[in-house]
Amino acid sequence: EAAVTQSPRNKVTVTGGNVTLSCRQTNSHNYMYWYRQDTGHGLRLIHYSYGAGNLQIGDVPDGYKATRTTQEDFFLLLELASPSQTSLYFCASSDAPDAEQFFGPGTRLTVL
Amino acid sequence: GQQVQQSPTSLVLQEGENAELQCNFSTSLNSMQWFYQRPGGSLISVFYNPSGTKQSGRLTSTTVIKERRSSLHISSSQITDSGTYLCAMGESSGSWQLIFGSGTQLTVMP
């Protein structure tokens, strides 16, 4: 089973602050995803990648940048955090676009 | 409209009763997963089941592609089964994301 880890697990920042969320997977999956989960909206895709150096835009990309530095590591960057980005963020990985996705434990971000 | 419809929204059972959770899709799909989540917790993959029937212990998932539906059956429910069950479909139109339903909140009472 794929191992997906996220850090930090909890983060509090202020409006306008910079935040980087980290995700690492250790099962050699090519595909990685960032989702956010909000009450009333469910889970929504922010960005995804199919390999190191690749980045694709999801459904809710505004205010987010992402970077895939290696096959294992996928980062989500909030350069000017806003309260609307307060959410539970999940990273996931999969072997192929239509294969099973494995999720990390989540990062709870609060923007004051 | 919503591409993934889950029902019921919530369900309360007595321990030992069975549960049937439904997921209906408005478009064709190329993958399908069921997840379990405790409040504020991580997403635990229960089944990856793009078609047919799969069983794991007390849990059974059936996906019928032609009818655009999937179900999750929980037999002899236990208190520890309480939580939210989410279904998610992968689109077959070329997008590489999972589209999630709103979830079924299951509460199993002693």
CSV table of C-alpha atoms in Angstrom, one decimal:
chain,number,residue,atom,x,y,z
A,1,GLU,CA,0.0,0.0,0.0
A,2,ALA,CA,1.2,3.5,-0.9
A,3,ALA,CA,2.6,5.6,1.9
A,4,VAL,CA,1.7,9.3,1.7
A,5,THR,CA,2.8,11.7,4.3
A,6,GLN,CA,2.0,15.3,4.8
A,7,SER,CA,3.6,18.1,6.8
A,8,PRO,CA,2.8,20.1,8.8
A,9,ARG,CA,-0.3,18.4,10.2
A,10,ASN,CA,-1.6,21.7,11.5
A,11,LYS,CA,-0.7,25.2,10.6
A,12,VAL,CA,-2.0,28.6,11.7
A,13,THR,CA,-1.0,31.8,9.7
A,14,VAL,CA,-2.2,35.3,9.3
A,15,THR,CA,-3.7,36.9,6.2
A,16,GLY,CA,-1.0,37.7,3.7
A,17,GLY,CA,1.4,35.1,5.1
A,18,ASN,CA,3.3,32.6,3.1
A,19,VAL,CA,2.6,28.9,3.6
A,20,THR,CA,4.1,25.8,2.1
A,21,LEU,CA,2.4,22.4,2.5
A,22,SER,CA,4.5,19.4,1.8
A,23,CYS,CA,3.6,15.9,0.6
A,24,ARG,CA,5.8,12.9,0.1
A,25,GLN,CA,4.9,9.5,-1.3
A,26,THR,CA,7.2,6.5,-1.2
A,27,ASN,CA,5.6,4.1,-3.5
A,28,SER,CA,7.0,5.4,-6.8
A,29,HIS,CA,3.7,6.7,-8.0
A,30,ASN,CA,3.8,9.0,-11.0
A,31,TYR,CA,0.6,10.9,-10.2
A,32,MET,CA,0.1,13.2,-7.3
A,33,TYR,CA,-2.8,15.5,-6.3
A,34,TRP,CA,-3.7,18.3,-3.9
A,35,TYR,CA,-7.3,18.5,-2.7
A,36,ARG,CA,-9.0,20.8,-0.3
A,37,GLN,CA,-12.0,19.7,1.8
A,38,ASP,CA,-14.6,22.2,3.0
A,39,THR,CA,-18.0,21.8,4.6
A,40,GLY,CA,-20.7,22.3,1.9
A,41,HIS,CA,-18.2,21.8,-0.9
A,42,GLY,CA,-16.7,18.4,-0.3
A,43,LEU,CA,-13.3,17.6,-1.8
A,44,ARG,CA,-12.1,19.6,-4.7
A,45,LEU,CA,-8.9,19.3,-6.8
A,46,ILE,CA,-6.5,22.2,-6.6
A,47,HIS,CA,-3.5,21.0,-8.7
A,48,TYR,CA,-2.1,17.7,-9.8
A,49,SER,CA,1.1,16.4,-11.5
A,50,TYR,CA,2.1,13.4,-13.5
A,51,GLY,CA,5.8,13.6,-12.9
A,52,ALA,CA,8.7,15.6,-11.6
A,53,GLY,CA,8.6,19.1,-13.1
A,54,ASN,CA,5.0,18.7,-14.4
A,55,LEU,CA,2.0,20.7,-13.1
A,56,GLN,CA,-1.6,20.6,-14.1
A,57,ILE,CA,-4.4,22.9,-13.0
A,58,GLY,CA,-7.4,21.5,-11.1
A,59,ASP,CA,-10.8,22.9,-10.4
A,60,VAL,CA,-9.9,25.5,-7.7
A,61,PRO,CA,-6.4,26.7,-8.5
A,62,ASP,CA,-6.8,30.4,-7.7
A,63,GLY,CA,-4.4,31.5,-4.9
A,64,TYR,CA,-2.3,28.4,-5.1
A,65,LYS,CA,0.9,27.4,-6.7
A,66,ALA,CA,2.4,23.9,-6.7
A,67,THR,CA,5.7,22.4,-7.5
A,68,ARG,CA,6.7,18.8,-8.1
A,69,THR,CA,10.4,18.6,-7.4
A,70,THR,CA,10.9,14.9,-7.5
A,71,GLN,CA,8.7,11.8,-8.1
A,72,GLU,CA,8.3,11.6,-4.3
A,73,ASP,CA,7.7,15.3,-3.4
A,74,PHE,CA,4.8,17.6,-4.2
A,75,PHE,CA,4.4,21.0,-2.6
A,76,LEU,CA,1.5,23.4,-2.3
A,77,LEU,CA,2.3,27.1,-1.9
A,78,LEU,CA,0.1,29.8,-0.7
A,79,GLU,CA,2.0,33.1,-1.2
A,80,LEU,CA,-0.6,35.5,0.1
A,81,ALA,CA,-2.8,33.4,2.3
A,82,SER,CA,-6.4,34.5,2.8
A,83,PRO,CA,-9.1,33.4,5.3
A,84,SER,CA,-11.0,31.7,2.4
A,85,GLN,CA,-8.1,29.3,2.2
A,86,THR,CA,-8.8,28.0,5.7
A,87,SER,CA,-9.4,24.3,5.0
A,88,LEU,CA,-8.3,20.7,5.4
A,89,TYR,CA,-5.8,19.9,2.7
A,90,PHE,CA,-5.2,16.4,1.4
A,91,CYS,CA,-2.4,15.1,-0.8
A,92,ALA,CA,-2.9,11.9,-2.8
A,93,SER,CA,-1.0,9.7,-5.2
A,94,SER,CA,-1.7,7.0,-7.7
A,95,ASP,CA,0.0,4.7,-10.2
A,96,ALA,CA,-2.1,5.8,-13.1
A,97,PRO,CA,-4.8,8.5,-13.7
A,98,ASP,CA,-7.6,5.9,-13.4
A,99,ALA,CA,-6.0,3.8,-10.7
A,100,GLU,CA,-6.7,3.8,-7.0
A,101,GLN,CA,-5.7,7.0,-5.2
A,102,PHE,CA,-4.0,6.9,-1.8
A,103,PHE,CA,-4.4,9.8,0.5
A,104,GLY,CA,-2.2,11.4,3.1
A,105,PRO,CA,-3.4,12.2,6.7
A,106,GLY,CA,-4.3,15.8,5.8
A,107,THR,CA,-3.1,19.3,6.9
A,108,ARG,CA,-5.4,21.5,8.7
A,109,LEU,CA,-4.7,25.1,7.7
A,110,THR,CA,-6.2,28.1,9.5
A,111,VAL,CA,-5.7,31.6,8.1
A,112,LEU,CA,-6.6,34.3,10.6
B,1,GLY,CA,-25.7,19.6,-11.8
B,2,GLN,CA,-24.0,17.4,-9.3
B,3,GLN,CA,-22.1,14.6,-11.0
B,4,VAL,CA,-22.0,12.3,-7.9
B,5,GLN,CA,-25.1,11.9,-5.8
B,6,GLN,CA,-24.9,9.9,-2.5
B,7,SER,CA,-27.8,8.6,-0.5
B,8,PRO,CA,-28.8,8.7,2.2
B,9,THR,CA,-27.2,11.8,3.6
B,10,SER,CA,-27.3,10.3,7.1
B,11,LEU,CA,-28.2,7.0,8.6
B,12,VAL,CA,-28.6,5.9,12.2
B,13,LEU,CA,-28.5,2.1,12.9
B,14,GLN,CA,-28.6,-0.1,15.9
B,15,GLU,CA,-25.5,-2.2,16.3
B,16,GLY,CA,-25.9,-5.4,14.3
B,17,GLU,CA,-28.2,-3.9,11.6
B,18,ASN,CA,-27.1,-3.8,8.0
B,19,ALA,CA,-26.5,-0.6,6.0
B,20,GLU,CA,-26.8,0.1,2.2
B,21,LEU,CA,-25.2,3.2,0.9
B,22,GLN,CA,-25.7,4.4,-2.6
B,23,CYS,CA,-23.8,6.4,-5.1
B,24,ASN,CA,-25.2,7.5,-8.5
B,25,PHE,CA,-23.2,9.2,-11.3
B,26,SER,CA,-24.4,11.5,-14.0
B,27,THR,CA,-21.5,10.8,-16.4
B,28,SER,CA,-19.6,7.8,-17.4
B,29,LEU,CA,-16.7,6.8,-15.2
B,30,ASN,CA,-13.4,5.0,-15.5
B,31,SER,CA,-12.7,4.5,-11.8
B,32,MET,CA,-14.6,4.4,-8.6
B,33,GLN,CA,-13.5,4.4,-4.9
B,34,TRP,CA,-15.2,4.3,-1.5
B,35,PHE,CA,-13.6,6.1,1.4
B,36,TYR,CA,-14.2,6.2,5.1
B,37,GLN,CA,-13.5,9.3,7.2
B,38,ARG,CA,-13.9,10.2,10.8
B,39,PRO,CA,-14.6,13.9,11.6
B,40,GLY,CA,-11.6,15.9,10.6
B,41,GLY,CA,-9.7,12.7,9.9
B,42,SER,CA,-7.8,11.2,7.0
B,43,LEU,CA,-9.5,9.5,4.0
B,44,ILE,CA,-9.1,5.7,4.3
B,45,SER,CA,-9.7,3.9,1.0
B,46,VAL,CA,-12.3,1.2,1.6
B,47,PHE,CA,-12.7,-0.1,-1.9
B,48,TYR,CA,-11.3,0.6,-5.3
B,49,ASN,CA,-14.0,-0.9,-7.5
B,50,PRO,CA,-14.5,0.4,-11.0
B,51,SER,CA,-16.8,-2.5,-11.9
B,52,GLY,CA,-18.3,-5.6,-10.4
B,53,THR,CA,-18.5,-6.8,-6.8
B,54,LYS,CA,-15.8,-6.8,-4.2
B,55,GLN,CA,-16.0,-8.0,-0.6
B,56,SER,CA,-13.8,-7.4,2.4
B,57,GLY,CA,-15.0,-8.8,5.6
B,58,ARG,CA,-18.4,-7.3,6.4
B,59,LEU,CA,-18.1,-4.8,3.6
B,60,THR,CA,-19.3,-5.4,0.0
B,61,SER,CA,-19.1,-3.0,-2.9
B,62,THR,CA,-21.0,-3.4,-6.2
B,63,THR,CA,-20.5,-1.1,-9.2
B,64,VAL,CA,-22.7,-1.3,-12.2
B,65,ILE,CA,-21.2,0.9,-14.9
B,66,LYS,CA,-24.2,0.7,-17.3
B,67,GLU,CA,-26.5,1.9,-14.6
B,68,ARG,CA,-24.0,4.5,-13.4
B,69,ARG,CA,-24.2,3.5,-9.8
B,70,SER,CA,-22.2,1.9,-7.0
B,71,SER,CA,-23.3,0.7,-3.6
B,72,LEU,CA,-21.6,-0.1,-0.3
B,73,HIS,CA,-23.2,-2.7,1.9
B,74,ILE,CA,-22.2,-3.0,5.6
B,75,SER,CA,-23.4,-6.1,7.3
B,76,SER,CA,-23.7,-6.6,11.1
B,77,SER,CA,-22.8,-2.9,11.8
B,78,GLN,CA,-20.5,-2.1,14.7
B,79,ILE,CA,-20.1,1.1,16.7
B,80,THR,CA,-16.7,1.5,15.2
B,81,ASP,CA,-18.2,1.7,11.7
B,82,SER,CA,-19.6,5.2,12.6
B,83,GLY,CA,-18.2,8.0,10.5
B,84,THR,CA,-18.6,9.4,7.0
B,85,TYR,CA,-18.5,7.3,3.9
B,86,LEU,CA,-17.6,9.1,0.6
B,87,CYS,CA,-17.8,7.7,-2.9
B,88,ALA,CA,-15.7,9.2,-5.7
B,89,MET,CA,-15.6,8.6,-9.4
B,90,GLY,CA,-12.9,9.2,-11.9
B,91,GLU,CA,-14.1,10.7,-15.1
B,92,SER,CA,-13.6,9.0,-18.4
B,93,SER,CA,-13.6,12.3,-20.3
B,94,GLY,CA,-9.9,12.8,-19.9
B,95,SER,CA,-9.8,14.7,-16.5
B,96,TRP,CA,-7.5,13.0,-14.0
B,97,GLN,CA,-9.3,13.8,-10.9
B,98,LEU,CA,-11.7,12.1,-8.5
B,99,ILE,CA,-15.1,13.7,-8.2
B,100,PHE,CA,-16.5,13.2,-4.7
B,101,GLY,CA,-20.0,12.8,-3.4
B,102,SER,CA,-21.1,14.7,-0.4
B,103,GLY,CA,-21.0,11.6,1.8
B,104,THR,CA,-23.2,9.5,4.0
B,105,GLN,CA,-22.9,10.1,7.8
B,106,LEU,CA,-23.3,6.8,9.5
B,107,THR,CA,-24.0,6.5,13.2
B,108,VAL,CA,-24.2,3.1,14.8
B,109,MET,CA,-25.8,3.1,18.3
B,110,PRO,CA,-25.2,0.5,21.0
